[in-house]
Coordinates of C-alpha atoms in Angstrom, one line a residue:
M45 CA 0.7 0.0 -0.1
T46 CA 1.1 3.7 -0.9
A47 CA 2.3 5.4 2.0
G48 CA 1.0 9.2 0.0
P49 CA -1.1 11.2 1.2
S50 CA -4.8 9.3 1.5
T51 CA -7.8 9.7 -0.8
L52 CA -11.5 8.6 -1.0
V53 CA -13.2 7.9 -4.4
T54 CA -17.2 7.8 -4.0
G55 CA -17.9 6.0 -7.5
A56 CA -15.3 3.8 -8.0
T57 CA -18.0 1.4 -9.4
G58 CA -18.7 4.1 -11.9
Y59 CA -16.9 4.7 -15.4
I60 CA -14.6 8.2 -14.1
G61 CA -13.8 7.0 -10.5
G62 CA -12.8 3.4 -12.0
R63 CA -10.3 5.2 -14.2
L64 CA -9.7 7.5 -11.2
V65 CA -8.0 5.3 -9.2
P66 CA -4.9 4.1 -10.6
E67 CA -4.0 7.8 -11.8
L68 CA -4.2 8.4 -7.9
L69 CA -2.4 5.6 -7.5
D70 CA 0.2 5.8 -10.1
A71 CA 0.5 9.5 -8.7
G72 CA 1.6 8.1 -5.0
Y73 CA -1.7 8.3 -3.4
R74 CA -3.4 6.2 -0.8
V75 CA -6.8 5.2 -2.5
R76 CA -9.9 4.1 -0.2
C77 CA -13.1 3.3 -2.1
L78 CA -16.3 3.3 -0.9
A79 CA -19.2 0.9 -2.8
R80 CA -22.2 -0.4 -1.0
T81 CA -20.9 -4.5 -3.0
P82 CA -17.4 -3.9 -2.3
D83 CA -17.7 -7.7 -4.1
K84 CA -18.4 -5.0 -7.7
L85 CA -14.4 -3.7 -7.5
R86 CA -12.7 -7.8 -6.7
D87 CA -11.5 -8.5 -10.3
Q88 CA -10.2 -5.1 -10.5
P89 CA -6.9 -5.0 -11.7
W90 CA -5.8 -2.7 -8.9
R91 CA -8.1 -4.1 -6.2
D92 CA -5.5 -5.0 -3.6
R93 CA -3.5 -1.6 -3.7
V94 CA -7.3 0.0 -2.8
E95 CA -9.2 -0.5 1.1
V96 CA -11.9 -1.2 0.1
V97 CA -15.3 0.0 3.3
R98 CA -18.7 -0.9 2.8
G99 CA -20.7 2.2 2.7
D100 CA -23.1 4.1 1.0
V101 CA -23.6 8.3 0.4
V102 CA -27.3 8.5 0.2
S103 CA -28.4 6.8 3.6
G104 CA -24.6 8.0 5.2
E105 CA -23.9 4.2 6.1
G106 CA -20.0 3.5 6.4
L107 CA -19.7 7.2 5.5
D108 CA -17.6 8.2 9.2
E109 CA -15.6 5.5 8.6
A110 CA -14.5 5.8 5.1
L111 CA -13.8 9.1 5.3
R112 CA -10.9 8.7 8.8
D113 CA -7.6 10.6 8.5
V114 CA -8.5 11.2 4.9
D115 CA -7.1 14.6 2.7
T116 CA -8.4 14.6 -0.1
A117 CA -12.6 13.1 -1.1
Y118 CA -13.7 12.2 -4.4
Y119 CA -17.3 13.1 -5.0
L120 CA -18.5 11.2 -7.9
V121 CA -21.6 9.6 -7.6
H122 CA -24.5 11.0 -9.9
S123 CA -27.9 9.8 -10.9
M124 CA -27.7 9.1 -14.6
S125 CA -31.1 7.8 -14.3
G126 CA -33.4 7.3 -11.9
G127 CA -37.4 8.1 -10.3
R128 CA -38.9 11.5 -10.1
D129 CA -36.9 12.2 -6.6
F130 CA -33.2 11.5 -8.0
G131 CA -32.6 15.3 -7.4
H132 CA -33.1 15.0 -3.6
T133 CA -31.4 11.9 -3.4
D134 CA -28.7 13.6 -4.9
A135 CA -28.8 16.7 -3.0
E136 CA -29.3 14.7 0.1
A137 CA -25.9 12.3 -0.9
A138 CA -24.3 14.7 -0.7
R139 CA -25.1 16.7 2.0
N140 CA -24.0 13.4 3.9
V141 CA -20.9 13.7 2.0
A142 CA -20.0 17.1 3.1
R143 CA -21.3 16.9 6.9
A144 CA -19.1 13.4 7.4
A145 CA -16.4 15.7 5.8
E146 CA -16.2 18.4 7.8
A147 CA -17.1 15.9 11.1
A148 CA -13.2 14.2 9.8
G149 CA -11.4 17.0 9.2
T150 CA -11.2 16.1 5.6
S151 CA -8.6 19.5 3.6
R152 CA -10.5 19.1 0.5
L153 CA -13.3 17.9 -1.2
V154 CA -12.9 17.8 -5.1
Y155 CA -16.0 16.7 -7.8
L156 CA -16.8 16.4 -11.1
G157 CA -20.4 18.0 -12.3
G158 CA -21.7 19.7 -15.8
L159 CA -20.2 22.7 -18.1
A160 CA -23.7 24.8 -18.5
P161 CA -24.7 27.8 -18.7
E162 CA -25.0 31.0 -16.5
G163 CA -28.6 32.3 -16.2
V164 CA -30.1 29.7 -18.8
G165 CA -33.0 27.4 -17.9
L166 CA -31.1 23.9 -16.7
S167 CA -32.8 20.9 -17.3
P168 CA -33.5 18.5 -14.1
H169 CA -30.2 16.3 -14.6
M170 CA -28.1 19.7 -14.8
A171 CA -30.6 21.9 -12.0
S172 CA -29.4 18.6 -10.0
R173 CA -25.8 18.9 -10.7
E174 CA -25.3 23.0 -10.1
E175 CA -26.7 22.0 -6.4
V176 CA -25.2 19.3 -5.4
G177 CA -21.4 22.0 -6.8
R178 CA -23.0 24.1 -4.4
I179 CA -24.1 21.9 -1.2
L180 CA -19.8 20.8 -0.8
L181 CA -18.8 24.2 -1.9
E182 CA -20.8 25.1 1.3
S183 CA -19.2 22.8 3.6
G184 CA -17.0 24.0 5.6
V185 CA -14.2 21.9 3.5
P186 CA -12.3 23.6 1.4
T187 CA -13.5 22.0 -1.8
A188 CA -12.6 21.8 -6.1
V189 CA -16.0 21.5 -8.3
L190 CA -14.2 20.8 -12.2
R191 CA -17.5 21.2 -14.9
A192 CA -16.6 19.1 -18.2
A193 CA -19.1 19.0 -21.0
V194 CA -18.2 16.1 -23.7
I195 CA -15.9 13.3 -22.4
L196 CA -13.8 11.5 -24.9
G197 CA -13.2 8.6 -24.2
S198 CA -13.4 4.8 -25.2
G199 CA -16.7 3.8 -22.9
S200 CA -18.1 6.7 -21.9
A201 CA -21.9 7.3 -22.5
S202 CA -21.3 10.7 -24.7
F203 CA -18.7 9.3 -26.6
E204 CA -20.4 6.2 -27.1
M205 CA -23.6 7.5 -28.3
L206 CA -21.2 10.2 -30.8
R207 CA -19.9 7.5 -32.2
H208 CA -22.7 4.6 -33.0
L209 CA -24.6 7.4 -34.4
T210 CA -22.0 8.2 -37.1
E211 CA -20.8 5.1 -37.3
R212 CA -24.8 3.9 -37.9
L213 CA -26.5 7.2 -39.3
P214 CA -24.6 7.9 -42.9
V215 CA -27.8 10.1 -43.3
M216 CA -29.1 12.1 -39.8
T217 CA -32.8 14.0 -38.7
T218 CA -30.9 15.7 -36.1
P219 CA -32.5 18.2 -33.1
R220 CA -31.3 21.6 -32.7
W221 CA -28.7 20.9 -30.2
V222 CA -26.8 19.8 -33.6
R223 CA -25.7 23.3 -34.0
S224 CA -24.6 23.8 -30.0
R225 CA -21.3 24.9 -29.0
V226 CA -19.0 22.4 -27.4
Q227 CA -16.0 22.4 -25.5
P228 CA -15.3 18.3 -25.9
I229 CA -12.3 17.4 -23.6
A230 CA -10.4 13.8 -23.4
V231 CA -10.7 11.6 -20.6
R232 CA -7.3 11.4 -20.1
D233 CA -7.0 15.0 -19.4
V234 CA -10.2 14.9 -17.6
L235 CA -8.3 12.4 -15.2
R236 CA -5.1 13.7 -14.9
L237 CA -7.1 17.6 -13.5
L238 CA -8.6 15.3 -10.7
V239 CA -5.5 14.2 -9.7
G240 CA -4.4 17.4 -9.4
A241 CA -6.9 18.8 -8.1
A242 CA -6.0 16.8 -4.8
G243 CA -3.2 19.3 -4.2
L244 CA -4.4 22.2 -4.8
P245 CA -3.1 25.1 -2.7
E246 CA -5.5 25.3 1.0
G247 CA -7.7 28.0 0.5
V248 CA -9.1 27.4 -2.7
N249 CA -12.8 26.8 -3.0
R250 CA -14.9 27.3 -6.5
T251 CA -15.9 26.2 -9.4
F252 CA -13.5 25.3 -12.4
D253 CA -14.2 25.1 -16.3
I254 CA -12.5 22.4 -18.2
G255 CA -12.3 21.3 -21.5
G256 CA -10.1 20.5 -24.8
P257 CA -8.7 22.7 -26.7
E258 CA -11.6 23.2 -29.6
V259 CA -15.2 24.7 -29.5
L260 CA -17.5 22.2 -31.4
T261 CA -20.8 22.3 -32.6
Y262 CA -22.4 18.1 -32.2
A263 CA -22.5 18.7 -36.0
E264 CA -19.0 19.4 -36.3
M265 CA -18.0 16.9 -33.7
V266 CA -20.3 14.1 -36.1
W267 CA -18.5 15.0 -39.0
R268 CA -14.3 15.0 -37.2
F269 CA -15.3 11.4 -35.8
A270 CA -15.8 10.1 -39.6
R271 CA -13.1 12.0 -40.6
V272 CA -10.6 10.2 -37.7
A273 CA -12.6 6.7 -38.1
G274 CA -12.2 6.3 -41.5
I275 CA -16.1 6.6 -42.9
P276 CA -17.4 8.7 -45.6
R277 CA -19.2 12.4 -44.2
R278 CA -22.7 12.0 -42.6
T279 CA -25.7 13.9 -43.6
I280 CA -27.0 15.9 -41.1
I281 CA -30.3 17.5 -41.9
P282 CA -31.4 19.1 -38.6
V283 CA -35.1 19.7 -37.6
P284 CA -36.7 21.8 -35.0
V285 CA -39.4 19.4 -33.5
L286 CA -37.7 16.8 -32.0
T287 CA -37.6 17.1 -27.8
P288 CA -35.0 15.6 -25.8
G289 CA -37.7 13.7 -25.0
L290 CA -38.5 12.7 -28.7
S291 CA -34.9 12.7 -29.0
S292 CA -33.7 10.1 -26.2
L293 CA -36.0 8.0 -27.6
W294 CA -34.4 8.6 -30.9
V295 CA -30.3 8.1 -29.7
G296 CA -31.9 5.1 -28.2
L297 CA -33.4 3.1 -30.9
V298 CA -30.1 3.9 -32.4
T299 CA -27.3 3.5 -30.3
P300 CA -26.4 1.2 -27.0
V301 CA -27.7 4.0 -25.3
P302 CA -31.0 3.6 -23.3
P303 CA -33.3 6.8 -23.0
A304 CA -32.8 7.1 -19.5
I305 CA -29.4 8.0 -19.7
A306 CA -29.3 9.2 -23.0
R307 CA -31.3 12.4 -22.0
P308 CA -29.7 14.0 -19.7
L309 CA -27.2 13.8 -21.9
V310 CA -29.7 15.2 -24.9
E311 CA -30.8 18.2 -22.7
S312 CA -27.0 18.8 -21.8
L313 CA -25.9 20.2 -25.5
R314 CA -29.5 21.9 -25.7
H315 CA -27.2 25.0 -24.9
D316 CA -23.9 26.0 -25.2
A317 CA -20.9 23.8 -22.9
V318 CA -18.1 26.1 -23.7
V319 CA -15.1 27.1 -21.0
G320 CA -15.9 30.9 -18.9
E321 CA -12.2 30.5 -17.8
D322 CA -8.9 28.1 -17.9
D323 CA -7.8 29.1 -13.6
L324 CA -7.5 24.9 -13.1
S325 CA -4.9 25.0 -15.6
A326 CA -3.4 28.2 -14.3
L327 CA -3.2 26.9 -10.3
L328 CA -1.6 23.0 -11.4
G329 CA 0.5 24.5 -14.4
D330 CA -1.2 22.0 -17.0
H331 CA -2.1 23.5 -20.3
D332 CA -1.6 20.0 -22.3
R333 CA -4.9 18.7 -23.4
L334 CA -5.2 17.0 -26.1
G335 CA -6.7 17.9 -29.8
F336 CA -10.5 16.4 -30.9
D337 CA -9.2 14.2 -33.7
H338 CA -6.1 12.6 -31.3
A339 CA -8.8 12.3 -28.2
V340 CA -10.8 9.9 -30.7
E341 CA -8.4 7.9 -32.4
L342 CA -7.3 6.6 -29.0
A343 CA -10.9 6.3 -28.0
L344 CA -11.1 4.2 -31.8
R345 CA -7.8 2.0 -30.8
S346 CA -8.6 1.3 -27.0
T347 CA -11.8 -0.2 -28.5
A348 CA -10.5 -2.0 -31.0
E349 CA -7.7 -3.3 -28.7
S350 CA -9.9 -4.4 -25.7
R351 CA -8.3 -1.9 -23.7
V352 CA -11.3 -0.4 -22.3
A353 CA -11.0 -0.5 -18.8
T354 CA -14.4 1.1 -17.8
W355 CA -17.2 1.0 -19.3
W356 CA -20.6 4.1 -19.3
S357 CA -22.7 1.6 -17.1
S358 CA -20.0 0.3 -15.4
A359 CA -22.2 1.5 -12.2
A360 CA -25.5 -0.5 -11.5
W361 CA -28.8 0.2 -13.1
P362 CA -30.4 2.7 -10.9
S363 CA -33.6 0.2 -10.8
A364 CA -31.9 -3.2 -10.6
P365 CA -32.4 -4.7 -8.1
S366 CA -30.5 -5.4 -4.4
D367 CA -31.3 -8.4 -2.6
P368 CA -29.7 -11.6 -1.9
L369 CA -28.0 -14.2 -4.2
P370 CA -30.0 -17.0 -4.5
T371 CA -27.7 -19.3 -2.2
D372 CA -28.2 -17.0 0.7
P373 CA -30.4 -18.2 3.5
D374 CA -32.9 -15.7 3.1
W375 CA -33.8 -17.8 0.5
A376 CA -35.3 -20.5 2.9
G377 CA -39.0 -21.1 2.1
G378 CA -39.6 -18.4 -0.3
S379 CA -40.8 -19.4 -4.0
L380 CA -37.9 -19.4 -5.9
Y381 CA -38.7 -20.7 -10.2
T382 CA -35.7 -22.6 -12.3
D383 CA -35.6 -23.8 -15.2
V384 CA -32.5 -26.3 -15.0
R385 CA -30.8 -27.6 -18.0
A386 CA -27.4 -30.2 -18.2
R387 CA -25.5 -31.3 -21.6
Y388 CA -22.4 -32.7 -21.6
V389 CA -20.0 -32.0 -24.7
D390 CA -17.2 -33.1 -26.3
A391 CA -14.4 -31.3 -26.0
G392 CA -12.8 -30.0 -22.9
P393 CA -13.9 -27.8 -20.3
E394 CA -11.5 -24.7 -21.5
A395 CA -13.6 -24.6 -25.3
V396 CA -16.6 -24.3 -23.3
W397 CA -15.9 -21.3 -20.3
R398 CA -14.5 -20.1 -23.5
V399 CA -17.9 -19.5 -25.3
V400 CA -19.1 -18.6 -21.8
E401 CA -17.3 -15.7 -21.1
G402 CA -17.7 -14.0 -24.4
I403 CA -21.4 -14.4 -24.2
G404 CA -23.3 -11.8 -25.4
G405 CA -22.5 -8.8 -26.6
E406 CA -21.5 -9.2 -31.1
N407 CA -21.3 -12.8 -29.9
G408 CA -25.1 -12.9 -28.8
W409 CA -27.0 -15.6 -26.6
Y410 CA -27.3 -18.5 -28.6
S411 CA -30.3 -18.7 -28.7
W412 CA -33.8 -17.8 -29.8
P413 CA -32.4 -14.2 -31.6
L414 CA -35.2 -12.5 -31.6
A415 CA -37.2 -13.2 -28.5
W416 CA -34.0 -12.3 -26.9
A417 CA -34.7 -9.0 -28.9
A418 CA -37.8 -8.8 -28.4
R419 CA -37.8 -8.9 -24.5
G420 CA -34.8 -6.0 -24.7
W421 CA -36.4 -3.6 -27.3
I422 CA -40.0 -3.9 -24.2
D423 CA -37.1 -3.6 -21.5
L424 CA -36.4 -0.7 -23.5
A425 CA -40.1 0.6 -24.2
V426 CA -40.6 0.4 -20.5
G427 CA -37.9 3.1 -19.1
G428 CA -35.1 -0.6 -19.0
V429 CA -31.9 -1.0 -20.0
G430 CA -32.3 -2.0 -23.3
P431 CA -30.9 -5.1 -25.1
R432 CA -27.7 -3.1 -26.8
R433 CA -25.0 -2.2 -24.0
G434 CA -23.0 -4.5 -25.1
R435 CA -19.6 -5.5 -23.2
R436 CA -16.4 -4.0 -22.2
D437 CA -14.2 -6.6 -23.4
P438 CA -15.2 -8.5 -26.0
S439 CA -13.9 -12.2 -24.4
R440 CA -13.5 -10.8 -20.6
L441 CA -15.2 -10.7 -17.8
R442 CA -14.9 -9.5 -14.5
V443 CA -18.2 -9.3 -11.6
G444 CA -19.7 -5.7 -12.4
D445 CA -19.4 -5.7 -16.3
S446 CA -22.8 -5.0 -17.3
L447 CA -23.2 -7.1 -20.1
D448 CA -26.5 -6.1 -22.2
F449 CA -29.9 -6.2 -20.0
W450 CA -27.3 -8.2 -17.5
R451 CA -24.7 -8.0 -14.5
V452 CA -22.2 -9.7 -13.8
E453 CA -22.7 -11.1 -10.1
E454 CA -19.8 -13.4 -9.6
V455 CA -17.0 -14.8 -12.2
V456 CA -15.0 -18.3 -11.3
P457 CA -13.0 -18.4 -14.3
G458 CA -13.4 -22.2 -15.7
V459 CA -16.3 -22.9 -13.0
L460 CA -19.0 -19.8 -12.5
L461 CA -20.7 -17.5 -14.5
R462 CA -23.8 -15.7 -12.6
L463 CA -25.3 -12.9 -14.3
R464 CA -28.1 -10.2 -12.4
A465 CA -31.4 -9.5 -14.8
E466 CA -31.4 -5.4 -14.3
M467 CA -34.3 -5.8 -16.9
R468 CA -37.3 -4.5 -15.1
L469 CA -39.2 -7.5 -13.3
P470 CA -41.4 -8.9 -11.3
G471 CA -38.5 -9.8 -9.4
P472 CA -35.1 -10.5 -9.5
A473 CA -33.9 -13.0 -11.6
W474 CA -30.8 -14.7 -12.4
L475 CA -28.8 -16.3 -15.3
E476 CA -26.0 -19.0 -13.8
L477 CA -23.7 -20.6 -16.5
G478 CA -21.7 -23.7 -15.5
V479 CA -18.7 -25.8 -16.6
S480 CA -17.4 -29.0 -14.4
R481 CA -16.3 -32.8 -15.6
V482 CA -17.9 -35.6 -14.0
R483 CA -16.5 -38.9 -14.7
G484 CA -14.2 -37.5 -17.3
R485 CA -16.6 -35.9 -18.8
T486 CA -17.2 -32.2 -19.8
V487 CA -20.6 -31.7 -18.4
Y488 CA -22.0 -27.4 -19.0
H489 CA -24.2 -26.7 -16.7
Q490 CA -27.4 -24.0 -16.5
R491 CA -30.2 -22.1 -14.5
A492 CA -32.6 -19.6 -14.5
L493 CA -33.2 -18.6 -11.9
F494 CA -36.5 -15.8 -11.0
H495 CA -37.9 -14.9 -8.1
P496 CA -41.6 -13.4 -8.0
R497 CA -42.7 -10.3 -6.2
G498 CA -46.4 -10.9 -5.5
L499 CA -49.0 -12.1 -8.4
A500 CA -47.5 -10.3 -10.7
G501 CA -44.4 -12.2 -10.2
H502 CA -46.4 -16.0 -10.4
L503 CA -48.6 -15.2 -13.4
Y504 CA -45.3 -13.5 -15.5
W505 CA -43.5 -16.5 -14.8
K506 CA -45.8 -19.2 -15.7
A507 CA -46.4 -16.8 -18.8
V508 CA -43.2 -17.0 -20.4
T509 CA -42.2 -20.4 -18.9
P510 CA -43.2 -22.5 -22.7
F511 CA -41.2 -20.0 -24.5
H512 CA -38.3 -21.4 -22.4
G513 CA -37.5 -24.2 -24.4
A514 CA -37.1 -22.4 -27.2
V515 CA -35.2 -19.5 -25.5
F516 CA -33.1 -21.8 -22.6
G517 CA -33.1 -24.8 -24.3
S518 CA -31.5 -23.9 -27.7
M519 CA -29.2 -22.0 -25.8
A520 CA -27.9 -24.9 -23.6
D521 CA -27.3 -26.5 -27.4
N522 CA -25.7 -24.0 -29.5
I523 CA -23.1 -23.6 -27.0
V524 CA -22.5 -27.0 -26.4
A525 CA -22.3 -27.0 -31.2
T526 CA -20.3 -23.9 -30.6
A527 CA -17.3 -25.1 -27.3
E528 CA -17.4 -28.3 -29.3
R529 CA -16.5 -26.7 -33.4
E530 CA -14.2 -24.0 -32.0
D531 CA -12.4 -26.9 -29.6
A532 CA -12.6 -29.1 -32.8
E533 CA -11.4 -26.4 -35.6
R534 CA -7.9 -25.7 -32.3
R535 CA -7.1 -28.9 -32.4

């Protein structure tokens, strides 16, 4: 463990937090992470170099322990989606951290918010971010609020939205926000400034705008992205009729970013997002910034080489169930529906595990594609995550990864993959895929589990049971067939 100044990172399971931790470690800081579910950090490559404390910023649980002897605390928690009270929840979480940090004698708070112009009506999400910044600035603990617009980095929601819109639509009819002026910034520059903010002079308590070296309209970003990616120039036809709500639905149809996440991104583009000052660079002596083309090139290269450290959906979906595992004692006596299947495989366990660990994303689910797609689109229509979040890495999974409309809950390499459903259901659901050896033969195991909530849950299971043979049965058969074929090809 490093012997330098102590830092606390909240939101370490998220996109920025998961990338900030190794940067702080490399800069010589001691790092402690606050997590509601510490197991989600278990497979991070830096896990054995940090201390993890179980806690929750919304309830305040664990904050006193987490902030004990901490010099700098990073507040990287946002409700990108959620219910009607997300603003109240965000504010209460910020107050909890502010109170605990002041009581603990923390020297500095650092918060990453959104860049918005002064004197205009802000969207609920942007207004919530501004309020969180004010709460932290008024906490009595010196605070640095960094405000950024579009963040360019492999796996960021803003970047993935831009990438998929550009790659998939040669001609796009777009709302007026494509004319808004934006000052995007590369994720590596954001991380460097966040690390630098821990060393600001003691009395600094203010907001800082951060951005890259160029101001572009969203349309110009689409055209520049196409040029860097080596695809034909896109035709953009702005129209005045697409509201943020309709725009977010349109983005949800074209990109993996579901409408609930796309809406705050779209709303942030309704107004210009241009840096008004660059004081943080002057204070830190850090003036180097990656240009748009270079940032896009690096992000595309990371994606192509499967070096995406965190994904935009790294943090758990807000409405996802957080019930105990189906193996926990609390399940005794409760209703638990299961669909269990097993198959002998004429291939080695390693061949089966490669298929299991590569499931989802571009590889699909090895069963009735129409049924999986339909279930995903239904989920998207009712405000869920939808079918196309994809995967962070095409061949490797770790605990906490999002996988289409599932979340990786457990990985035992070569033995077990457990996924928790994050689609909207009348009860929590899991899918387990496993490999074992029985009497010298390889066996593939598959188990779907559903814990119904109320009558709706029971009716749901009975309604979908007739389709299990086509969905889960063919899934087991096709995984086995793929493993056998790939194993034979490798010999």
